[in-house]
Amino acid sequence: MASILLVDDHRANLLALEAVLDPLRQRLVAAQSGEEALEHLAREEFALILMDVKMRGLDGFETAARVRGLDQARHTPIIFISGLPEDEDRLYRGYAQGAVDYVVKPYNPDILRAKVAVFVELHRRAEQIKRQEAALRQLEREASDEVFRRIMDTSMMGLLFSDYEGRVLEANDAFLSIVGYTREDLKAGLLNWRQISPPEYEHVHHDAVSELNLHGVTKQFEKEYIRKDGTRVSVLVGSARVEKQRRNLTYVLDISERKRAEANVSLLASAGEILSSSLDFRETLRQLAELVVPVLSDWCAIDIQAQDGPIQRVAVQHTDPRKVELVREIEARYPVDPDAPRGVPRVLRTGATEWLAEIDDARIVAAARDEEHLRLARELGLRSYLIVPLAARGRVLGAITLAHAESGRRYTKADVQFAEELARRAALSVDNALLFEREVTVRKEVQTLAEELKHSEAQFRLLAETMPQLVWTNRPDGHHEYFNRRWYDYTGTTPEDTAGEGWSRIIHPDERAQALESWREALRTGEPYESQCRLRRADGVYCWFIGRAVAARDGSGRIVRWFGTYTDIDEQKRAEEERQRLVQALERSNKELDQFAYVTSHDLKAPLRGIANLSQWIEEDLNDKMTPESRRQLDLLRGRVHRLENLIDGILSYSRAGRIREKPEAIDVGKLLREIVELLAPPPETRVAIAPDMPTLVTERAPLQQTFLNLISNALKHAGRADPEVRIGARDAGPFWEFSVSDNGTGIAPEYHDRIWGIFQTLKARDEVEGTGIGLSVVQKIVLSKGGRAWVESAVGAGATFRFTWPKVEAREPSSPG
C-alpha cells in the first residue's frame, strides 16, 4: 500500500477526505497543521500530499515551500484543496510551490478519488522501477549470467540487450509482448530501435544515446513504440551501458493503462465542467462533442430524442470541417430510419450499447441504400465505432456515437466502459436541464392559474357547480373552505358537518386512516394528493372514488389554496373485480382443457396403436404370400399411423405452449444443449457444434428445452445431404440472449419465411419428409410467451439460421398450472 498524507487543521475535513479515499485501500496519514505534516515527512516517504491552503500557523503555501526543502520529500506530488473561490493569483502561487493540481471545494469525490488513484499508481510503478533498477545494478556488480537470466525470465518488466547500432540482440517475453513480436522475429533480426520508434521521437532517441555515451546510464523517459501490427503503445524506458559486453541493457514498462487513466480523468474533469456550466443542454452537448475529438474519437455525433418525438442531431464533430459537411450531406439525402435494426435508432429503443471493434467493407456494403450512399460511406473511412445511450432515471434521452477513422485506432471493452460512464454523466446533465425546463413551465402554469382563480372566484364556483365530480378547496393549512353542491347532494351532509376534518367521516373505516395520512403528508410536503377510498352516499351505500388535489402557488412558490376533486370510479372497480373473476374462470377452463386434451390424446392413440399392431400381424401371417406392393402399402399405413400419433402429440404441445409454468431455475444452456443432442442421437456423419460461451439463464427448463429440441431436430430432419452440420450460438442482446441454430441444408426461399411458423405448415410433402408442421408453431408460441421473438434467415441453397431471443432473467413469478 502507498502512504498518503492528508493535511487540514479541521478534523471534519480530514474525516471527509478519509471517507472519499477509503475505497482506494491505501494507508492514510492525517496531520492537523503544517508543522505536524513536516514531522511526518521527515520520518517517512509518501506517495502524495493532499493539503488545505488556509490553515492556522503555517498555511498550505508555506508548508509546501518547506516540503520542497526536504531532500526525501522534494519530489512528492502535492494537491492543494481550497475552500476559497478560484483566483488566478492563488492558482499561480500554488503551482509555483510545485503543486501538481489545485482543487476548489466543493469537489467531486469521484474525480478527486480518480486523481489520487493515478498518483498512487505512479508511485507504485516508480517503486517497482526502483526495485528493478536496484536489482539490475546488483546484477551488473555481480556479473552473474545465471542470476540475470533468472531476472530476465521472471520480470514483469520488458528487458532487452541491444548493440551500439540499435539492433536488439536478446529480449525477455515481457518485452516481446509489449511490442507484439515473436521470438522467431527476434532471431531473424527483425527488431531494432529505428523500426519500432516513431519518427517524432527521433530527438528523444538521440538525447538518450548522448546521455548513455556521457554517463553510461539514462534517466527514465516516456515515449511510444510501434507494435508489429502498426498500433502504438506508451512506455517508460531507461538504459544502462554494459561496457564489458559492449552492449546496452534497457528496461521497458508498458504505461498505456496509466496514460489512458490520466487522459480519462482529465477528460471526465473537463466534461464535468462543461456539463455543469449551463442549463442549455444542446450547447453543453455540442461542447462535449468538441472535447472528445480527437482524444476519444475521430468522429463524435450526439442525438437527442424527446418523448415520442423525432430523433434530433444536436452535435457532430470532426477535426476536418469538410468531413462534417459530408456527414450533413449524407443525413440530408438519406434520413435516419427510426425503425432501423442497428445504429442510433436501435440504441434509443433498447437502451443497450452497440459496439463494433472492426468495420469491414462488407458491413458498409450491407448498410448502403444505393451506390451513391455506398460511395459517400466509404469516403468517411470509418474503422471502428460504438454508440452509448444517454440514459437517466430509467429513460433513454439520446445517444452518443463515437467512431475511429483516420487514426486507425480500434475501440476496446475498456473504451466502451469509459464511454458509458461519460454518457451517464451527460445524461444526468440533460435530465436535470429537462427537469428544470419542465419545472419552470409548471411553475408558470400554476402561477397563472392561481392568479386567474384569484380574480375569477365566481367563474370557478360556476365551473365547480357544473362539474360531474365532487369538488372542494382548502386553505394552505388544510382547513376546509368549499364543497360544491354535488358533494352535499351525494353525502347528505351540511357545511357544519364538514368543518375541520369532519369530511373524513364519510370515508369507509377501512380506508379512512390511510386517506388522512396521505392528506397530511401532502400538506406537509406540498406534493399532489391522491387516494382511492369508498365514500358513504346519503342512503348509507359506499361507492369507490379517487381523490386528487394540487396546490396553487403564488409567484414566490407559496401555497395559496388547495384544489381537489373526488371522481366516481365505482364502475371501474366493479369491472376490475369482474375481470379478476373471469381470469380465475379462464384458469379453471385451461385446467379442464388440459385434462380434456390429455384424455383425448390417450383415447385417440389407443385405436392407432391397434391399427399398427394389426398391420404388423397381417404382414407376419401373409409373409410368404405378400407382394412387394402390398408390403409397401403396409409400410405406408404404419407411417401414416406414426404421423397421426406425432400430430396428436404436437397439437397437445401447441395447446400447452406458453401456459404451463414451472419454477424458474439457473440453467446452464451449454449443458442443456449437450443433453438434447445426446437425446436426439444423430447419425455418426452428423456434426453438431455448440459455441463454447453459452450463458446461464434463470428461467423455466421445459420451455427452453422444448424450443431447442424442436429447432435442432428440425435442422437434422431437413438437412437433405450426407454430411449434415448444425451450429448453435449465442449473443448478448441487452436484457435478452439471442440464440441461433444454423444448418447447411437446402435453405428456405424468402417468400416462405413467414409461412413456416404457421401451424400444420410444411414446405415438402409429408410422405417425403416426416413431420407434423407443428414444431415451429410451438417454438413461436413459447418464445412469444417469454416476451421474445423468433425469426429465420435463409436463402435457397445457403442453409438456414433460426434465431430467437430469451430473457436473461424470468420476468415474472410462474403462475399455477393452467
Short mmCIF file of C-alpha atoms in Angstrom, two decimals, residues 214-461:
data_model
loop_
_atom_site.label_atom_id
_atom_site.label_comp_id
_atom_site.label_asym_id
_atom_site.label_seq_id
_atom_site.Cartn_x
_atom_site.Cartn_y
_atom_site.Cartn_z
CA LEU A 214 28.27 10.52 -21.50
CA HIS A 215 27.13 8.88 -18.25
CA GLY A 216 26.73 5.20 -19.09
CA VAL A 217 23.10 5.34 -17.95
CA THR A 218 19.95 7.30 -18.88
CA LYS A 219 17.20 8.73 -16.76
CA GLN A 220 13.86 7.09 -17.35
CA PHE A 221 11.80 8.80 -20.07
CA GLU A 222 8.44 8.30 -21.78
CA LYS A 223 7.86 7.58 -25.45
CA GLU A 224 5.83 5.33 -27.77
CA TYR A 225 6.72 2.15 -29.65
CA ILE A 226 5.22 0.97 -32.93
CA ARG A 227 3.94 -2.57 -32.44
CA LYS A 228 4.21 -5.18 -35.15
CA ASP A 229 0.51 -4.71 -36.07
CA GLY A 230 1.04 -0.95 -36.57
CA THR A 231 -0.66 0.19 -33.36
CA ARG A 232 1.20 2.20 -30.74
CA VAL A 233 1.96 1.57 -27.09
CA SER A 234 3.10 4.12 -24.47
CA VAL A 235 6.17 3.01 -22.50
CA LEU A 236 8.59 4.16 -19.81
CA VAL A 237 12.21 3.48 -20.83
CA GLY A 238 15.64 3.54 -19.22
CA SER A 239 19.02 2.20 -20.38
CA ALA A 240 22.43 1.33 -18.93
CA ARG A 241 25.67 0.51 -20.76
CA VAL A 242 27.37 -2.84 -20.10
CA GLU A 243 30.93 -1.95 -21.14
CA LYS A 244 32.42 -5.40 -20.72
CA GLN A 245 29.93 -6.89 -23.16
CA ARG A 246 29.79 -3.81 -25.44
CA ARG A 247 26.05 -3.70 -25.38
CA ASN A 248 23.22 -1.74 -23.76
CA LEU A 249 20.72 -3.04 -21.23
CA THR A 250 17.28 -1.42 -21.49
CA TYR A 251 14.20 -1.81 -19.32
CA VAL A 252 10.72 -1.05 -20.74
CA LEU A 253 7.47 -0.63 -18.80
CA ASP A 254 4.06 -0.55 -20.50
CA ILE A 255 2.28 2.59 -19.20
CA SER A 256 -0.65 2.52 -21.64
CA GLU A 257 -3.19 1.95 -18.88
CA ARG A 258 -1.72 4.77 -16.81
CA LYS A 259 -1.82 7.09 -19.82
CA ARG A 260 -5.38 6.03 -20.51
CA ALA A 261 -6.34 6.64 -16.86
CA GLU A 262 -4.70 10.08 -16.86
CA ALA A 263 -6.44 11.04 -20.12
CA ASN A 264 -9.77 9.68 -18.87
CA VAL A 265 -9.52 11.55 -15.56
CA SER A 266 -8.67 14.78 -17.39
CA LEU A 267 -11.46 14.20 -19.91
CA LEU A 268 -14.04 13.47 -17.20
CA ALA A 269 -12.99 16.55 -15.25
CA SER A 270 -13.28 18.77 -18.34
CA ALA A 271 -16.59 17.15 -19.27
CA GLY A 272 -17.88 17.79 -15.74
CA GLU A 273 -17.03 21.48 -16.05
CA ILE A 274 -18.79 21.71 -19.41
CA LEU A 275 -21.89 19.79 -18.32
CA SER A 276 -22.31 21.88 -15.16
CA SER A 277 -21.65 25.22 -16.85
CA SER A 278 -25.12 25.77 -18.33
CA LEU A 279 -28.71 24.50 -18.35
CA ASP A 280 -28.73 24.82 -22.15
CA PHE A 281 -28.05 21.13 -22.71
CA ARG A 282 -27.83 21.48 -26.50
CA GLU A 283 -24.90 23.88 -26.15
CA THR A 284 -23.17 21.76 -23.48
CA LEU A 285 -23.54 18.63 -25.64
CA ARG A 286 -22.02 20.50 -28.59
CA GLN A 287 -19.05 21.48 -26.41
CA LEU A 288 -18.79 17.89 -25.16
CA ALA A 289 -18.52 16.65 -28.77
CA GLU A 290 -15.68 19.12 -29.38
CA LEU A 291 -13.94 17.88 -26.21
CA VAL A 292 -13.87 14.16 -27.09
CA VAL A 293 -12.45 14.75 -30.61
CA PRO A 294 -9.72 13.68 -31.19
CA VAL A 295 -8.90 12.43 -27.65
CA LEU A 296 -11.54 9.68 -27.56
CA SER A 297 -12.60 9.51 -31.20
CA ASP A 298 -12.07 10.86 -34.70
CA TRP A 299 -15.82 11.39 -35.02
CA CYS A 300 -18.45 12.31 -32.44
CA ALA A 301 -22.18 12.76 -33.00
CA ILE A 302 -24.84 13.31 -30.33
CA ASP A 303 -28.56 12.70 -30.88
CA ILE A 304 -31.49 13.58 -28.63
CA GLN A 305 -35.00 12.17 -28.78
CA ALA A 306 -37.86 13.88 -26.96
CA GLN A 307 -40.52 11.58 -25.56
CA ASP A 308 -42.38 10.05 -28.56
CA GLY A 309 -40.66 12.65 -30.77
CA PRO A 310 -38.25 12.51 -33.74
CA ILE A 311 -34.52 11.90 -33.42
CA GLN A 312 -32.68 15.25 -33.41
CA ARG A 313 -28.94 15.53 -34.02
CA VAL A 314 -27.62 18.28 -31.75
CA ALA A 315 -23.89 17.90 -32.48
CA VAL A 316 -21.50 16.36 -34.98
CA GLN A 317 -17.74 16.91 -34.69
CA HIS A 318 -14.58 16.06 -36.63
CA THR A 319 -11.20 17.77 -36.81
CA ASP A 320 -11.81 18.45 -40.53
CA PRO A 321 -14.83 20.78 -41.16
CA ARG A 322 -15.16 19.37 -44.69
CA LYS A 323 -15.86 15.95 -43.23
CA VAL A 324 -18.61 17.43 -41.06
CA GLU A 325 -20.25 18.86 -44.17
CA LEU A 326 -20.04 15.41 -45.78
CA VAL A 327 -21.95 13.90 -42.85
CA ARG A 328 -24.61 16.60 -43.08
CA GLU A 329 -24.97 15.85 -46.80
CA ILE A 330 -25.46 12.13 -46.07
CA GLU A 331 -28.04 12.93 -43.37
CA ALA A 332 -29.98 15.21 -45.75
CA ARG A 333 -30.01 12.70 -48.62
CA TYR A 334 -30.50 9.57 -46.53
CA PRO A 335 -32.57 10.40 -43.39
CA VAL A 336 -32.29 8.04 -40.43
CA ASP A 337 -34.91 5.28 -40.35
CA PRO A 338 -36.33 5.28 -36.77
CA ASP A 339 -37.07 1.56 -37.11
CA ALA A 340 -33.57 0.64 -38.31
CA PRO A 341 -32.31 -2.64 -36.77
CA ARG A 342 -28.90 -1.12 -35.95
CA GLY A 343 -27.33 2.19 -35.11
CA VAL A 344 -28.77 5.07 -33.09
CA PRO A 345 -32.46 4.01 -33.51
CA ARG A 346 -31.71 0.59 -32.00
CA VAL A 347 -29.78 2.09 -29.07
CA LEU A 348 -32.64 4.53 -28.41
CA ARG A 349 -35.15 1.67 -28.47
CA THR A 350 -33.22 -0.81 -26.34
CA GLY A 351 -31.01 1.37 -24.14
CA ALA A 352 -28.13 -1.04 -24.87
CA THR A 353 -24.68 -0.04 -26.13
CA GLU A 354 -23.78 -1.00 -29.71
CA TRP A 355 -20.07 -1.67 -30.28
CA LEU A 356 -18.21 -2.81 -33.38
CA ALA A 357 -14.43 -3.12 -32.94
CA GLU A 358 -13.77 -3.61 -36.67
CA ILE A 359 -15.86 -2.24 -39.57
CA ASP A 360 -15.11 -4.22 -42.71
CA ASP A 361 -16.19 -3.23 -46.20
CA ALA A 362 -18.81 -5.98 -46.34
CA ARG A 363 -20.70 -4.35 -43.46
CA ILE A 364 -20.56 -0.95 -45.19
CA VAL A 365 -21.91 -2.53 -48.39
CA ALA A 366 -24.72 -4.22 -46.45
CA ALA A 367 -25.77 -0.92 -44.81
CA ALA A 368 -25.69 1.18 -48.03
CA ARG A 369 -29.06 2.04 -49.60
CA ASP A 370 -27.68 2.57 -53.12
CA GLU A 371 -24.39 3.03 -54.98
CA GLU A 372 -24.13 6.74 -54.16
CA HIS A 373 -24.77 6.05 -50.48
CA LEU A 374 -22.01 3.40 -50.59
CA ARG A 375 -19.57 5.86 -52.18
CA LEU A 376 -20.23 8.52 -49.52
CA ALA A 377 -20.00 5.98 -46.70
CA ARG A 378 -16.64 4.70 -47.94
CA GLU A 379 -15.41 8.28 -48.16
CA LEU A 380 -15.93 8.63 -44.39
CA GLY A 381 -13.39 5.82 -43.86
CA LEU A 382 -14.86 4.52 -40.59
CA ARG A 383 -12.87 1.71 -38.97
CA SER A 384 -14.47 1.18 -35.55
CA TYR A 385 -17.47 2.64 -33.71
CA LEU A 386 -19.54 2.49 -30.56
CA ILE A 387 -22.90 4.05 -29.68
CA VAL A 388 -23.74 4.55 -26.00
CA PRO A 389 -27.17 5.56 -24.67
CA LEU A 390 -27.83 8.77 -22.76
CA ALA A 391 -29.98 7.15 -20.07
CA ALA A 392 -31.20 8.67 -16.80
CA ARG A 393 -33.89 7.61 -14.34
CA GLY A 394 -34.83 4.61 -16.45
CA ARG A 395 -35.41 6.65 -19.63
CA VAL A 396 -33.23 6.86 -22.77
CA LEU A 397 -32.84 10.54 -23.67
CA GLY A 398 -30.43 10.18 -26.59
CA ALA A 399 -27.20 8.58 -27.76
CA ILE A 400 -23.53 9.44 -28.27
CA THR A 401 -21.85 7.98 -31.36
CA LEU A 402 -18.04 7.70 -31.34
CA ALA A 403 -16.04 6.47 -34.32
CA HIS A 404 -12.39 5.97 -35.31
CA ALA A 405 -11.30 6.55 -38.90
CA GLU A 406 -8.06 8.24 -39.90
CA SER A 407 -6.26 7.42 -36.63
CA GLY A 408 -6.60 3.66 -37.29
CA ARG A 409 -7.46 3.06 -33.64
CA ARG A 410 -9.96 0.43 -32.55
CA TYR A 411 -12.38 0.57 -29.62
CA THR A 412 -11.82 -1.89 -26.78
CA LYS A 413 -14.02 -3.03 -23.92
CA ALA A 414 -12.28 -0.51 -21.64
CA ASP A 415 -13.20 2.27 -24.12
CA VAL A 416 -16.81 1.10 -24.04
CA GLN A 417 -16.92 1.24 -20.23
CA PHE A 418 -15.41 4.72 -20.18
CA ALA A 419 -17.78 5.99 -22.89
CA GLU A 420 -20.75 4.60 -20.94
CA GLU A 421 -19.59 6.48 -17.83
CA LEU A 422 -19.18 9.70 -19.85
CA ALA A 423 -22.65 9.20 -21.35
CA ARG A 424 -24.12 8.56 -17.89
CA ARG A 425 -22.83 11.92 -16.66
CA ALA A 426 -24.00 13.70 -19.80
CA ALA A 427 -27.44 12.08 -19.44
CA LEU A 428 -27.75 13.31 -15.85
CA SER A 429 -26.93 16.83 -17.05
CA VAL A 430 -29.52 16.62 -19.84
CA ASP A 431 -32.11 15.17 -17.47
CA ASN A 432 -31.51 17.94 -14.92
CA ALA A 433 -31.87 20.56 -17.66
CA LEU A 434 -35.12 18.97 -18.88
CA LEU A 435 -36.42 18.75 -15.32
CA PHE A 436 -35.59 22.41 -14.80
CA GLU A 437 -37.39 23.35 -18.03
CA ARG A 438 -40.45 21.34 -17.01
CA GLU A 439 -40.35 22.79 -13.50
CA VAL A 440 -40.23 26.34 -14.86
CA THR A 441 -43.12 25.57 -17.19
CA VAL A 442 -45.21 24.01 -14.43
CA ARG A 443 -44.48 26.89 -12.07
CA LYS A 444 -45.57 29.39 -14.69
CA GLU A 445 -48.74 27.44 -15.37
CA VAL A 446 -49.58 27.13 -11.67
CA GLN A 447 -48.81 30.79 -11.09
CA THR A 448 -51.03 31.81 -13.99
CA LEU A 449 -53.79 29.53 -12.75
CA ALA A 450 -53.56 30.92 -9.22
CA GLU A 451 -53.80 34.49 -10.50
CA GLU A 452 -56.73 33.64 -12.71
CA LEU A 453 -58.55 31.87 -9.90
CA LYS A 454 -57.82 34.72 -7.52
CA HIS A 455 -59.52 37.23 -9.85
CA SER A 456 -62.33 34.97 -11.06
CA GLU A 457 -63.63 33.16 -7.99
CA ALA A 458 -67.19 33.46 -9.25
CA GLN A 459 -66.27 31.77 -12.54
CA PHE A 460 -64.58 28.94 -10.62
CA ARG A 461 -67.64 28.40 -8.43
#
